[in-house]
Each structure stands twice: as C-alpha cells, then as structure tokens.
Short mmCIF file of C-alpha atoms and ligand atoms in Angstrom, two decimals:
data_model
loop_
_atom_site.label_atom_id
_atom_site.label_comp_id
_atom_site.label_asym_id
_atom_site.label_seq_id
_atom_site.Cartn_x
_atom_site.Cartn_y
_atom_site.Cartn_z
CA MET E 25 -91.79 118.45 265.58
CA THR E 26 -93.98 121.41 266.14
CA GLN E 27 -92.98 120.99 269.99
CA LEU E 28 -89.22 120.15 269.18
CA LYS E 29 -89.16 123.23 266.86
CA LYS E 30 -91.16 125.62 269.63
CA GLU E 31 -88.69 124.48 272.14
CA PHE E 32 -85.94 125.33 270.58
CA GLN E 33 -87.21 128.62 268.65
CA LYS E 34 -88.28 129.99 272.20
CA LYS E 35 -84.95 129.63 274.10
CA ASP E 36 -82.40 129.83 270.72
CA VAL E 37 -83.75 131.93 268.17
CA GLU E 38 -83.95 135.07 269.99
CA ARG E 39 -80.13 134.52 271.37
CA ILE E 40 -78.91 133.80 267.92
CA ARG E 41 -80.61 136.63 266.48
CA ASN E 42 -79.26 139.05 268.68
CA LEU E 43 -76.06 137.73 267.93
CA VAL E 44 -76.11 138.16 264.23
CA GLN E 45 -77.53 141.66 264.83
CA GLY E 46 -74.76 142.52 266.56
CA LYS E 47 -76.61 142.84 269.56
CA TYR E 48 -74.03 141.17 271.92
CA GLY E 49 -75.32 143.16 275.14
CA GLU E 50 -73.03 146.08 276.43
CA LYS E 51 -70.53 143.34 277.99
CA THR E 52 -70.36 141.12 275.13
CA ARG E 53 -70.10 143.74 272.77
CA GLU E 54 -67.06 145.28 274.59
CA SER E 55 -65.70 142.03 274.84
CA VAL E 56 -65.52 141.06 270.89
CA GLY E 57 -64.12 144.32 270.46
CA TYR E 58 -67.21 145.43 268.19
CA THR E 59 -68.27 148.59 267.27
CA PRO E 60 -71.50 149.04 264.92
CA PRO E 61 -70.95 150.81 261.80
CA ASP E 62 -72.05 154.53 261.68
CA GLU E 63 -74.42 153.52 258.59
CA GLN E 64 -76.50 150.95 259.99
CA HIS E 65 -78.83 149.12 256.95
CA LYS E 66 -82.33 148.59 258.18
CA GLU E 67 -84.83 146.13 256.99
CA GLY E 68 -85.50 145.39 253.61
CA ASP E 69 -82.65 147.80 252.29
CA ILE E 70 -80.30 145.95 249.60
CA TRP E 71 -76.47 146.52 249.28
CA GLU E 72 -73.56 145.15 247.94
CA SER E 73 -70.67 144.30 250.11
CA ARG E 74 -66.84 145.13 248.98
CA ASP E 75 -66.31 141.30 247.50
CA GLY E 76 -69.11 142.10 245.33
CA ARG E 77 -71.87 139.81 247.29
CA THR E 78 -75.08 141.21 247.75
CA TRP E 79 -76.88 141.27 251.30
CA THR E 80 -80.11 142.45 252.82
CA ILE E 81 -81.97 142.51 256.00
CA LYS E 82 -84.94 140.12 256.40
CA ASP E 83 -86.50 139.70 259.70
CA GLY E 84 -83.91 141.36 261.30
CA ILE E 85 -81.18 139.29 260.14
CA LYS E 86 -78.35 140.41 257.67
CA GLN E 87 -78.42 137.70 254.68
CA ASN E 88 -76.70 136.95 252.00
CA ILE E 89 -79.44 137.24 248.99
CA THR E 90 -78.07 134.49 246.97
CA LYS E 91 -78.43 132.45 249.70
CA LEU E 92 -82.03 133.70 250.24
CA ASP E 93 -82.97 133.05 246.70
CA LYS E 94 -81.96 129.46 247.11
CA ALA E 95 -84.24 128.97 250.29
CA LYS E 96 -87.09 130.35 248.27
CA LYS E 97 -87.03 127.78 245.78
CA ALA E 98 -86.59 125.12 248.00
CA HIS E 99 -89.93 126.04 249.26
CA VAL E 100 -91.72 126.05 245.90
CA MET E 101 -94.75 123.34 246.46
CA PRO E 102 -95.77 120.98 243.47
CA LEU E 103 -99.37 120.81 242.93
CA PHE E 104 -99.27 116.82 243.96
CA CYS E 105 -97.88 115.08 247.02
CA PRO E 106 -94.58 113.53 245.46
CA LYS E 107 -95.53 110.38 247.73
CA CYS E 108 -99.43 109.94 247.54
CA LYS E 109 -99.80 111.74 244.42
CA LYS E 110 -102.90 113.44 246.01
CA ILE E 111 -103.73 117.29 245.31
CA MET E 112 -102.20 119.50 247.90
CA ASP E 113 -103.26 122.10 250.00
CA GLN E 114 -101.41 125.48 250.07
CA ARG E 115 -102.52 126.03 253.67
CA VAL E 116 -102.62 122.71 255.34
CA ASP E 117 -100.20 120.87 253.39
CA LYS E 118 -97.27 123.47 252.77
CA PRO E 119 -95.93 123.48 256.33
CA TYR E 120 -95.35 119.37 256.37
CA TYR E 121 -94.28 119.66 252.53
CA ASN E 122 -91.69 122.52 253.40
CA THR E 123 -90.33 120.10 256.22
CA TYR E 124 -90.87 116.25 254.86
CA LYS E 125 -91.66 116.96 251.17
CA PHE E 126 -94.87 115.55 251.54
CA CYS E 127 -98.64 116.29 252.34
CA LEU E 128 -100.13 115.78 255.87
CA ASN E 129 -102.09 112.75 255.00
CA CYS E 130 -98.20 111.27 254.47
CA TYR E 131 -97.35 112.95 257.47
CA ALA E 132 -99.73 111.24 259.60
CA LYS E 133 -99.21 107.71 258.28
CA PHE E 134 -95.07 108.44 258.59
CA GLU E 135 -95.51 109.23 262.29
CA ASP E 136 -97.72 106.28 263.02
CA LYS E 137 -95.29 103.88 261.63
CA LEU E 138 -92.50 105.66 263.58
CA LYS E 139 -94.31 105.16 266.55
CA ALA E 140 -95.30 101.62 265.72
CA GLU E 141 -91.77 100.73 265.56
CA GLY E 142 -90.45 102.70 268.54
CA LYS E 143 -88.25 105.12 266.35
CA TYR E 144 -90.27 108.29 267.33
CA GLU E 145 -88.20 110.09 269.59
CA GLU E 146 -85.16 108.79 267.92
CA TYR E 147 -86.25 110.43 264.66
CA PHE E 148 -87.03 114.02 266.33
CA ASN E 149 -84.13 114.15 268.03
CA ASN E 150 -81.87 113.44 265.14
CA ILE E 151 -84.11 116.52 263.35
CA ASN E 152 -83.49 118.65 266.61
CA ASN E 153 -79.64 117.81 266.30
CA LYS E 154 -79.72 118.60 262.43
CA VAL E 155 -81.38 122.30 262.99
CA ILE E 156 -78.91 122.77 265.44
CA ASP E 157 -75.76 121.82 263.15
CA SER E 158 -77.19 124.34 260.59
CA ARG E 159 -77.60 126.89 263.03
CA ILE E 160 -74.03 126.49 263.96
CA GLN E 161 -73.15 126.87 260.21
CA ASP E 162 -75.23 129.89 259.52
CA PHE E 163 -73.54 131.27 262.74
CA LYS E 164 -70.01 130.55 261.44
CA ASP E 165 -70.84 132.08 258.10
CA PHE E 166 -71.94 135.31 259.64
CA VAL E 167 -68.75 135.38 261.77
CA GLU E 168 -66.82 134.81 258.63
CA SER E 169 -68.65 137.31 256.46
CA LYS E 170 -68.40 140.00 259.23
CA LEU E 171 -64.48 139.32 259.56
CA ASN E 172 -64.15 139.78 255.64
CA GLU E 173 -65.63 142.94 256.04
CA SER E 174 -63.20 145.86 255.18
CA ASN E 175 -62.74 149.15 257.42
CA THR E 176 -61.89 150.68 254.16
CA GLY E 177 -64.70 152.79 252.45
CA HIS E 178 -66.11 151.51 249.36
CA VAL E 179 -68.34 153.44 246.40
CA THR E 180 -71.98 151.97 246.08
CA GLU E 181 -74.05 151.67 243.15
CA GLN E 182 -75.50 154.89 243.96
CA GLY E 183 -71.96 156.61 244.16
CA ASP E 184 -72.41 157.19 247.81
CA VAL E 185 -69.02 156.12 249.83
CA GLU E 186 -69.41 153.40 252.47
CA THR E 187 -67.42 153.29 255.45
CA TRP E 188 -67.56 150.39 257.79
CA HIS E 189 -66.36 151.33 261.15
CA GLY E 190 -67.28 147.82 262.91
CA LYS E 191 -64.62 145.51 262.94
CA LEU E 192 -63.93 142.32 264.87
CA ASN E 193 -61.20 141.64 267.09
CA VAL E 194 -59.89 138.33 265.64
CA GLU E 195 -58.77 136.73 268.44
CA ARG E 196 -61.95 137.55 270.56
CA VAL E 197 -63.68 136.58 268.04
CA ASP E 198 -62.38 132.96 268.09
CA GLU E 199 -62.98 132.74 271.86
CA TYR E 200 -66.69 133.89 271.29
CA VAL E 201 -67.14 131.66 268.61
CA LYS E 202 -66.12 128.57 270.52
CA GLU E 203 -68.19 129.60 273.49
CA THR E 204 -71.48 130.12 271.49
CA VAL E 205 -70.91 126.67 269.35
CA GLU E 206 -70.41 125.08 272.82
CA TYR E 207 -73.80 126.32 274.03
CA LEU E 208 -75.37 125.30 271.01
CA GLU E 209 -73.58 121.75 270.97
CA SER E 210 -75.23 121.33 274.26
CA LEU E 211 -78.51 121.70 273.27
CA LYS E 212 -78.32 118.61 271.46
CA LYS E 213 -79.88 115.39 272.26
ZN1 ZN A 304 -99.19 113.07 250.48
#
C-alpha cells in the first residue's frame, strides 16, 4: 500500500493539485480560457460562495467545508481495534486504522493471508484503482463547482462585494476534463 501510494502521489498529486489550483501553466490556461479572479483566497481563508456553500483552502486546494468535516469524522480512531479488540496506539496504529479500519497487527496478519493466497497484488491494484476513481470524482466535482461560480458580484458576510472574474470556457472545459480523466484512467492497473 505504502509503495503504491507513494508512486501515485509522486507522479500525480502535484499535477492534480496544480489543476485544482488553476495553475494550468500558461499554455493550458489559455486553452481552457481561464483567468484567475482578482481577489485570490489564501490558505486558511473561509468564505461562502453565491450558492451558499462554504469554502476554504487547505494544503493549497480549494475545498468545500462540509466535505472536510465529513473526512475528519471518518478519521477519528476508536480506543480499541474493531477486529482484535486490543487497545490502539495513536501513532503506530492510526495510519492503518485510517485505511483498513483495524490495527497494525491485524494489518500484518491480513497481508500475510493475502500473500499466502496469492491475492496480494490483485488486492493492492484494486485499491490503487479506487484511489484513482476518487481522484477522478474530486476533479469532476471541482470543475462542476468552478462552472457554477458566477461572474456577478455578491456580498460577503463582512459586507464586502466580491466579484469573480475567473470563468471557464464551457466547451474547452469538456475537452480538458476528458483529457484529464483519460490520463487518470491510464494509471489504473
Ligand atoms: Zn487489531
């Protein structure tokens, strides 16, 4: 898992992150007809879009706050391992719990079993593909939310008028989404 995760991250997370941040590179930016809004939000800012959804920027990525809260809740670790009932260690067991919903010891047994059954590779390829599917969905959601942003100004809670000048060219976006999804699909095993 760690190895696959690393491979995926090294090659792709930077690219996806850049896409999501609108850093398409000059050539790509022109081709999707995107100009960044005058008012840039920075890391940690919280603001509401015209459709009433609340956004923030975390790790350089614009995210819907409702989604973040959900993700946070999913990562709260119980005191005992749901599988072997032993007490779990925040530092040692947490990464395994996040992914597998059981402790490191249970993971080791699980891995041995997969290897013994010759299913190890298949299992991890499957995980890799699921990660890619979720990246594709996140990317589509992002584009969708970007398309729904309006160019007309709106009044923020603080009473400031905010205007989005950045607007995507819809036809170009379809092409661009297709290309990106194809690229992500090609990483599947
Ligand atoms: Zn356990």
